[in-house]
Amino acid sequence: MRVSLGLTGRGVLCALASATLAMTLPPTAAAPAPGEAPRVPFAERYRATLHGGVARAANSAATCLEPATAAAPSCAAARGGTATGDNGDYEMTYVDVDDDPNTYNSSRAELRLPAGARVTHARLYWGGNLRVGEQKDPQDNGRVLLAEEGGRYKEVLADTVVGHRRTDVMDGYSASADVTHIVAHSGGGTYTVGQLNVAKGHSAAGAWGGWTLVAAYEHPDEPLRHVVLVDGYEPLHSARRSVGHTVRNLPVAPGATGSAGVVAYDGDRGRSGEAMTVRVEGSPAYRVRDAANPADDPFNSTITDHGRPTTGRLPSYPNTLGYDSDVHGVTPAFARGGDSVTFRFTTTRSEGYQVGALFLQVDARR
C-alpha cells in the first residue's frame, strides 16, 4: 500500500539510533532500551515540504487460537471479520510466518515504492501487551528483528524513550527506531518483523501487538506536499479520556486535499465511544470515519488505507484483534484552510486505547 506522505529529520536522536546492526544477533539476547515512561507526550519528529510521499507496511504479531468465553464467535469468524470479536474473548497466540526456529513470532507486509523513488527516511514502530496468560520481561521492549525481502534478520534497537504503562489489567508498551539505512539500501518489497515482545494466553484485556514501517521517499512525479510525523505514547483511560496535539505554523490552503495516518494499540472491534477528529484553526472539527472505521469506533483492530483493507500482508487477517494502523482521508477538514491542524483522540471507556504515532499530509498546492 502506498500513502502519499514525506518526511525530513527533527531534533536530536539518542545515540542508539546507530545501533541497528547489520548482523543477526541471537533472538534471546537482551537489548536495553533508552529508558521507559508510562506516558510519552506527542512531539513532532519530522516535517517537510517536498515532491514525494510515504510508503507504509504494517502487520500484527498476535491472533486468536480458540474462544475463551461462551459468547465468543469462532476464531476464524472473528479474525476473518465476518463476526465481531475482541481479543479479551479468546485464547490468544503468536503470529509466526517465518521458517526460523529461533523466533517465536513474525509477520510480513509489503512496502510498495514507485519505480525510481529515493528513500530519504524510514522509521519502524512496534508495541504490544506483556501480560496476558503469561508475563513477558519488559527488558526486550526496545528490541525487534527486521528483514528485507530475501535478506536475513537484523537487530533493531529503540532510539527514543519507550512508552510502557502497567495497570491491573494490562502491561502495554510502544517503541520505535530509525531504520533508514536498511530501507534506503533495500528499497521496496516484503519486510518481516520478528521477536516483537508480546505475550499470549487469555485475560480480560487480551493480547495485542504489531508493527508499522513508514518510509519517506522523493520522486519528481509526485505532488508537492507538506508532511508532518508526530509520535509518542498516549494512553487513554478513565482518568484521561481526551488527548490532543496541534501542528502549528502549517499553511493549509482552502480546499486542500490530505490524509492522516495513526498507529494505535488495544482498539476493540464493535465497542463504541471512541473518536478521532482533525480540526483546522477556525473550522469545525472533522470526525474521522470511512468504510472500515466507523465514526464512533475508529480504533477497531484494522490495517486499512482510506477504508480499504491493505494487501501484501502475511497473515492478512481483516481483524487484527488489538492493533490499528490506518490511513484516513481527511480532506473535509481542510475546506476553509488555516495555519494549524489539531488532532484529538477521545474515549468513554475505562480502559481505552493507546496511540503511538500519527502522520499528516496536505498538498502544498491546490
Coordinates of C-alpha atoms in Angstrom, one line a residue:
M1 CA 0.0 0.0 0.0
R2 CA 1.3 3.5 -0.8
V3 CA 0.3 6.6 1.1
S4 CA 1.5 9.9 -0.2
L5 CA 3.4 11.4 2.7
G6 CA 7.1 12.5 3.1
L7 CA 9.4 13.2 6.0
T8 CA 12.6 15.0 7.0
G9 CA 14.6 15.0 10.3
R10 CA 13.8 16.7 13.6
G11 CA 15.6 17.1 16.8
V12 CA 18.4 15.3 18.3
L13 CA 18.1 11.5 18.3
C14 CA 19.5 9.3 21.0
A15 CA 23.0 7.8 20.3
L16 CA 21.3 4.4 20.0
A17 CA 20.0 5.5 16.6
S18 CA 23.2 4.0 15.1
A19 CA 22.6 0.7 17.0
T20 CA 20.5 -1.0 14.3
L21 CA 23.0 -3.7 13.4
A22 CA 23.9 -5.2 10.1
M23 CA 24.4 -8.6 11.7
T24 CA 21.9 -11.0 13.2
L25 CA 22.2 -11.5 16.9
P26 CA 20.7 -14.4 18.9
P27 CA 17.0 -13.8 19.4
T28 CA 17.3 -14.4 23.1
A29 CA 19.8 -11.6 23.6
A30 CA 18.5 -8.8 25.8
A31 CA 18.6 -5.2 24.5
P32 CA 18.4 -2.3 26.9
A33 CA 16.0 0.4 25.9
P34 CA 16.9 4.1 26.3
G35 CA 14.6 4.5 29.3
E36 CA 10.9 3.9 29.7
A37 CA 8.0 6.1 30.8
P38 CA 4.2 5.4 31.4
R39 CA 3.4 8.3 29.1
V40 CA 5.5 9.9 26.3
P41 CA 3.8 13.2 25.1
F42 CA 3.3 13.6 21.4
A43 CA 6.1 15.5 19.8
E44 CA 6.8 16.5 16.2
R45 CA 9.5 14.3 14.8
Y46 CA 9.7 15.3 11.1
R47 CA 8.3 18.0 8.9
A48 CA 9.0 18.6 5.2
T49 CA 7.7 20.2 2.0
L50 CA 8.7 18.0 -0.9
H51 CA 7.7 16.2 -4.0
G52 CA 7.2 12.7 -2.7
G53 CA 5.3 10.6 -0.1
V54 CA 5.5 7.8 2.3
A55 CA 5.1 4.1 1.7
R56 CA 3.8 2.1 4.7
A57 CA 3.9 -1.5 5.6
A58 CA 2.2 -2.9 8.8
N59 CA 1.0 -6.1 10.4
S60 CA 0.0 -7.7 13.7
A61 CA 2.0 -10.0 15.9
A62 CA -0.8 -11.8 17.8
T63 CA -4.0 -13.5 16.8
C64 CA -6.7 -15.8 18.3
L65 CA -6.3 -19.5 18.9
E66 CA -9.8 -20.5 20.2
P67 CA -12.7 -18.9 22.1
A68 CA -12.2 -18.5 25.8
T69 CA -15.8 -17.2 26.6
A70 CA -19.1 -18.8 25.8
A71 CA -20.4 -15.9 23.8
A72 CA -17.4 -15.5 21.5
P73 CA -17.8 -16.4 17.8
S74 CA -15.3 -18.8 16.3
C75 CA -11.7 -17.7 16.0
A76 CA -11.9 -18.0 12.2
A77 CA -15.0 -15.8 12.0
A78 CA -13.5 -13.1 14.3
R79 CA -10.2 -12.7 12.6
G80 CA -11.8 -13.0 9.2
G81 CA -14.1 -10.1 10.0
T82 CA -17.4 -12.0 9.5
A83 CA -18.2 -11.8 13.2
T84 CA -17.4 -9.2 15.9
G85 CA -15.0 -10.4 18.5
D86 CA -12.2 -8.8 20.5
N87 CA -9.0 -10.1 22.0
G88 CA -10.4 -10.5 25.5
D89 CA -12.8 -13.2 24.2
Y90 CA -10.1 -15.6 23.1
E91 CA -7.1 -17.6 24.0
M92 CA -4.5 -15.7 22.1
T93 CA -1.3 -16.8 20.4
Y94 CA 1.6 -15.5 18.3
V95 CA 1.7 -15.0 14.6
D96 CA 4.8 -16.8 13.2
V97 CA 5.2 -16.9 9.4
D98 CA 9.0 -17.4 9.0
D99 CA 10.8 -20.7 9.0
D100 CA 13.3 -19.7 11.7
P101 CA 13.1 -21.9 14.7
N102 CA 14.8 -19.2 16.8
T103 CA 11.9 -16.8 16.5
Y104 CA 8.6 -17.3 18.3
N105 CA 6.7 -14.6 16.4
S106 CA 7.0 -13.0 13.0
S107 CA 4.8 -11.4 10.4
R108 CA 5.2 -9.8 6.9
A109 CA 3.9 -6.9 4.9
E110 CA 4.8 -5.4 1.5
L111 CA 6.4 -1.9 1.3
R112 CA 5.4 -0.5 -2.1
L113 CA 7.5 2.3 -3.6
P114 CA 7.2 3.9 -7.1
A115 CA 9.9 2.9 -9.5
G116 CA 12.8 5.4 -9.2
A117 CA 11.9 6.6 -5.8
R118 CA 14.6 7.6 -3.4
V119 CA 14.1 6.7 0.3
T120 CA 15.0 9.7 2.5
H121 CA 13.9 8.4 5.9
A122 CA 12.4 5.2 7.4
R123 CA 11.1 4.5 10.9
L124 CA 9.8 1.3 12.5
Y125 CA 7.1 1.4 15.2
W126 CA 6.2 -1.6 17.3
G127 CA 4.4 -2.5 20.6
G128 CA 2.3 -5.0 22.4
N129 CA 0.9 -6.3 25.7
L130 CA 3.3 -8.1 28.0
R131 CA 0.8 -9.6 30.4
V132 CA -2.0 -11.9 29.3
G133 CA -1.9 -15.6 30.3
E134 CA 1.8 -15.2 30.6
Q135 CA 4.0 -12.3 31.7
K136 CA 6.9 -11.2 29.4
D137 CA 10.0 -9.4 30.6
P138 CA 10.0 -5.7 29.6
Q139 CA 13.8 -5.7 29.0
D140 CA 13.1 -6.7 25.4
N141 CA 10.6 -4.0 24.7
G142 CA 13.2 -1.9 22.8
R143 CA 14.3 -4.7 20.5
V144 CA 12.9 -6.4 17.4
L145 CA 14.3 -8.2 14.3
L146 CA 13.8 -6.8 10.8
A147 CA 14.5 -8.5 7.5
E148 CA 14.1 -7.1 4.0
E149 CA 12.9 -9.3 1.1
G150 CA 15.4 -12.0 0.5
G151 CA 17.6 -10.8 3.5
R152 CA 18.4 -12.0 6.9
Y153 CA 17.2 -10.6 10.2
K154 CA 18.9 -7.5 11.6
E155 CA 18.6 -6.4 15.2
V156 CA 16.8 -3.1 15.6
L157 CA 17.0 -1.2 18.9
A158 CA 14.7 1.6 20.1
D159 CA 16.3 5.0 19.8
T160 CA 13.8 7.0 21.9
V161 CA 12.1 6.6 25.2
V162 CA 9.8 3.6 25.2
G163 CA 6.3 4.2 26.4
H164 CA 5.3 1.5 28.9
R165 CA 2.2 1.6 31.0
R166 CA 1.3 -1.1 33.6
T167 CA -2.2 -1.4 35.2
D168 CA -4.1 -4.1 37.0
V169 CA -5.4 -5.5 33.7
M170 CA -2.6 -4.8 31.1
D171 CA 1.1 -4.1 30.6
G172 CA 1.4 -2.3 27.3
Y173 CA 4.2 -0.5 25.5
S174 CA 5.3 1.2 22.3
A175 CA 8.8 1.7 20.8
S176 CA 10.4 3.0 17.6
A177 CA 13.7 3.2 15.8
D178 CA 15.3 4.8 12.7
V179 CA 15.8 2.2 10.1
T180 CA 16.7 4.5 7.2
H181 CA 19.9 2.8 6.3
I182 CA 18.2 -0.6 5.9
V183 CA 15.2 0.6 3.8
A184 CA 17.2 3.1 1.7
H185 CA 19.5 0.3 0.7
S186 CA 16.9 -2.4 0.1
G187 CA 14.0 -0.3 -1.3
G188 CA 10.5 -1.7 -1.7
G189 CA 9.5 -5.3 -1.2
T190 CA 8.3 -7.6 1.6
Y191 CA 9.6 -6.9 5.1
T192 CA 9.4 -9.3 8.0
V193 CA 9.4 -8.3 11.7
G194 CA 10.2 -10.9 14.3
Q195 CA 10.7 -11.3 18.1
L196 CA 8.3 -8.4 18.9
N197 CA 7.9 -8.6 22.7
V198 CA 4.3 -9.8 23.2
A199 CA 2.5 -12.2 25.5
K200 CA 0.0 -15.0 24.7
G201 CA -2.9 -16.5 26.6
H202 CA -6.2 -15.2 27.9
S203 CA -7.2 -12.3 30.1
A204 CA -9.9 -9.7 30.1
A205 CA -7.6 -7.2 28.4
G206 CA -6.4 -9.7 25.9
A207 CA -3.2 -10.0 23.9
W208 CA -2.2 -7.5 21.2
G209 CA 0.9 -6.5 19.3
G210 CA 2.0 -5.2 15.9
W211 CA 4.4 -3.1 13.9
T212 CA 4.3 -0.3 11.3
L213 CA 7.1 0.7 8.9
V214 CA 7.0 4.1 7.3
A215 CA 9.4 5.0 4.5
A216 CA 9.6 8.6 3.2
Y217 CA 10.7 9.0 -0.4
E218 CA 11.2 11.6 -3.0
H219 CA 10.0 11.3 -6.6
P220 CA 9.8 14.1 -9.2
D221 CA 6.4 12.9 -10.4
E222 CA 4.7 13.2 -7.0
P223 CA 2.9 16.4 -6.0
L224 CA 4.5 19.0 -3.7
R225 CA 3.2 18.2 -0.1
H226 CA 3.5 19.4 3.4
V227 CA 4.2 16.4 5.7
V228 CA 4.4 16.1 9.4
L229 CA 5.2 13.0 11.6
V230 CA 4.3 13.0 15.3
D231 CA 4.9 10.2 17.8
G232 CA 4.9 9.4 21.5
Y233 CA 2.9 7.1 23.7
E234 CA -0.5 8.4 24.8
P235 CA -2.8 6.0 26.7
L236 CA -6.5 6.9 27.0
H237 CA -8.4 5.7 30.1
S238 CA -10.9 6.7 32.8
A239 CA -8.6 9.4 34.2
R240 CA -7.6 10.7 30.8
R241 CA -10.4 10.5 28.2
S242 CA -9.0 13.0 25.7
V243 CA -5.6 13.6 24.2
G244 CA -4.7 16.2 21.6
H245 CA -1.8 17.6 19.6
T246 CA -1.7 20.7 17.4
V247 CA 0.6 21.1 14.4
R248 CA 1.4 24.8 14.3
N249 CA 2.7 27.1 11.5
L250 CA 1.4 24.8 8.8
P251 CA -0.2 26.7 5.9
V252 CA -3.3 24.9 4.7
A253 CA -4.9 26.4 1.6
P254 CA -8.8 26.3 1.5
G255 CA -9.9 23.1 -0.3
A256 CA -6.5 21.4 0.0
T257 CA -6.6 17.6 -0.1
G258 CA -4.9 15.4 2.6
S259 CA -4.8 12.3 4.7
A260 CA -3.8 11.3 8.2
G261 CA -2.4 8.0 9.5
V262 CA -2.5 6.7 13.0
V263 CA -0.9 3.8 14.9
A264 CA -2.7 2.6 18.0
Y265 CA -2.9 -0.4 20.4
D266 CA -5.8 -2.3 22.0
G267 CA -8.7 -0.9 20.0
D268 CA -11.6 -3.4 20.2
R269 CA -13.9 -4.0 17.3
G270 CA -17.6 -3.4 18.0
R271 CA -17.1 -1.2 21.1
S272 CA -18.3 2.4 20.5
G273 CA -17.4 5.5 22.5
E274 CA -14.2 6.4 20.6
A275 CA -13.4 9.3 18.3
M276 CA -10.6 10.8 16.3
T277 CA -11.0 14.3 15.0
V278 CA -9.0 16.7 12.8
R279 CA -9.6 20.4 13.0
V280 CA -8.0 23.3 11.1
E281 CA -7.9 26.5 13.1
G282 CA -11.1 28.4 12.8
S283 CA -13.1 25.5 11.3
P284 CA -15.3 22.8 12.8
A285 CA -13.6 19.5 13.8
Y286 CA -13.9 16.7 11.2
R287 CA -14.7 13.4 12.8
V288 CA -12.7 10.7 11.1
R289 CA -14.6 7.8 9.5
D290 CA -14.6 5.6 6.5
A291 CA -16.0 2.3 5.2
A292 CA -13.7 0.2 7.5
N293 CA -13.6 2.5 10.5
P294 CA -16.9 3.9 12.0
A295 CA -17.0 7.4 13.4
D296 CA -17.7 6.0 17.0
D297 CA -15.2 3.1 16.7
P298 CA -12.2 4.1 14.5
F299 CA -9.8 2.0 16.6
N300 CA -11.4 -1.3 15.7
S301 CA -8.4 -3.6 15.0
T302 CA -7.8 -2.8 11.3
I303 CA -4.9 -2.1 9.0
T304 CA -6.5 -0.1 6.2
D305 CA -5.9 2.6 3.6
H306 CA -8.8 5.1 3.1
G307 CA -11.3 2.5 4.2
R308 CA -9.9 -0.4 2.2
P309 CA -8.0 -3.4 3.7
T310 CA -4.3 -3.4 2.8
T311 CA -2.9 -6.1 0.6
G312 CA 0.5 -7.8 0.6
R313 CA 0.3 -8.9 4.3
L314 CA 1.1 -12.3 5.7
P315 CA -1.1 -13.1 7.5
S316 CA -3.8 -10.7 6.2
Y317 CA -6.5 -11.0 8.8
P318 CA -9.1 -8.2 8.5
N319 CA -9.5 -8.2 12.3
T320 CA -6.1 -7.9 14.0
L321 CA -7.6 -8.3 17.4
G322 CA -6.0 -5.3 19.0
Y323 CA -3.7 -3.5 16.6
D324 CA -4.6 -0.5 14.4
S325 CA -2.5 1.1 11.6
D326 CA -4.9 3.1 9.5
V327 CA -4.6 5.9 6.9
H328 CA -7.7 8.1 6.6
G329 CA -8.8 10.7 4.1
V330 CA -9.3 14.0 6.0
T331 CA -9.8 16.4 3.1
P332 CA -13.1 17.7 4.5
A333 CA -11.2 19.2 7.5
F334 CA -9.3 21.5 5.1
A335 CA -12.3 23.1 3.4
R336 CA -11.6 26.6 4.9
G337 CA -7.9 26.4 5.2
G338 CA -5.8 27.8 8.1
D339 CA -2.4 27.8 9.8
S340 CA -2.6 25.0 12.3
V341 CA -4.1 21.5 12.5
T342 CA -5.3 19.8 15.7
F343 CA -5.7 16.1 16.2
R344 CA -7.8 14.9 19.1
F345 CA -8.5 11.4 20.4
T346 CA -11.2 10.5 22.9
T347 CA -12.8 7.6 24.7
T348 CA -15.7 6.9 27.0
R349 CA -14.3 3.6 28.2
S350 CA -12.4 2.9 31.5
E351 CA -9.5 1.4 29.5
G352 CA -9.5 2.9 26.1
Y353 CA -6.6 2.6 23.6
Q354 CA -3.0 3.8 23.3
V355 CA -1.8 6.0 20.4
G356 CA 1.8 5.6 19.3
A357 CA 2.2 7.7 16.1
L358 CA 0.3 9.9 13.7
F359 CA 1.2 11.4 10.4
L360 CA -0.3 14.1 8.2
Q361 CA -0.1 15.1 4.6
V362 CA -1.5 18.2 3.0
D363 CA -0.9 19.2 -0.6
A364 CA 1.2 22.3 -0.8
R365 CA -0.7 23.5 -3.9
R366 CA -4.4 23.0 -4.7

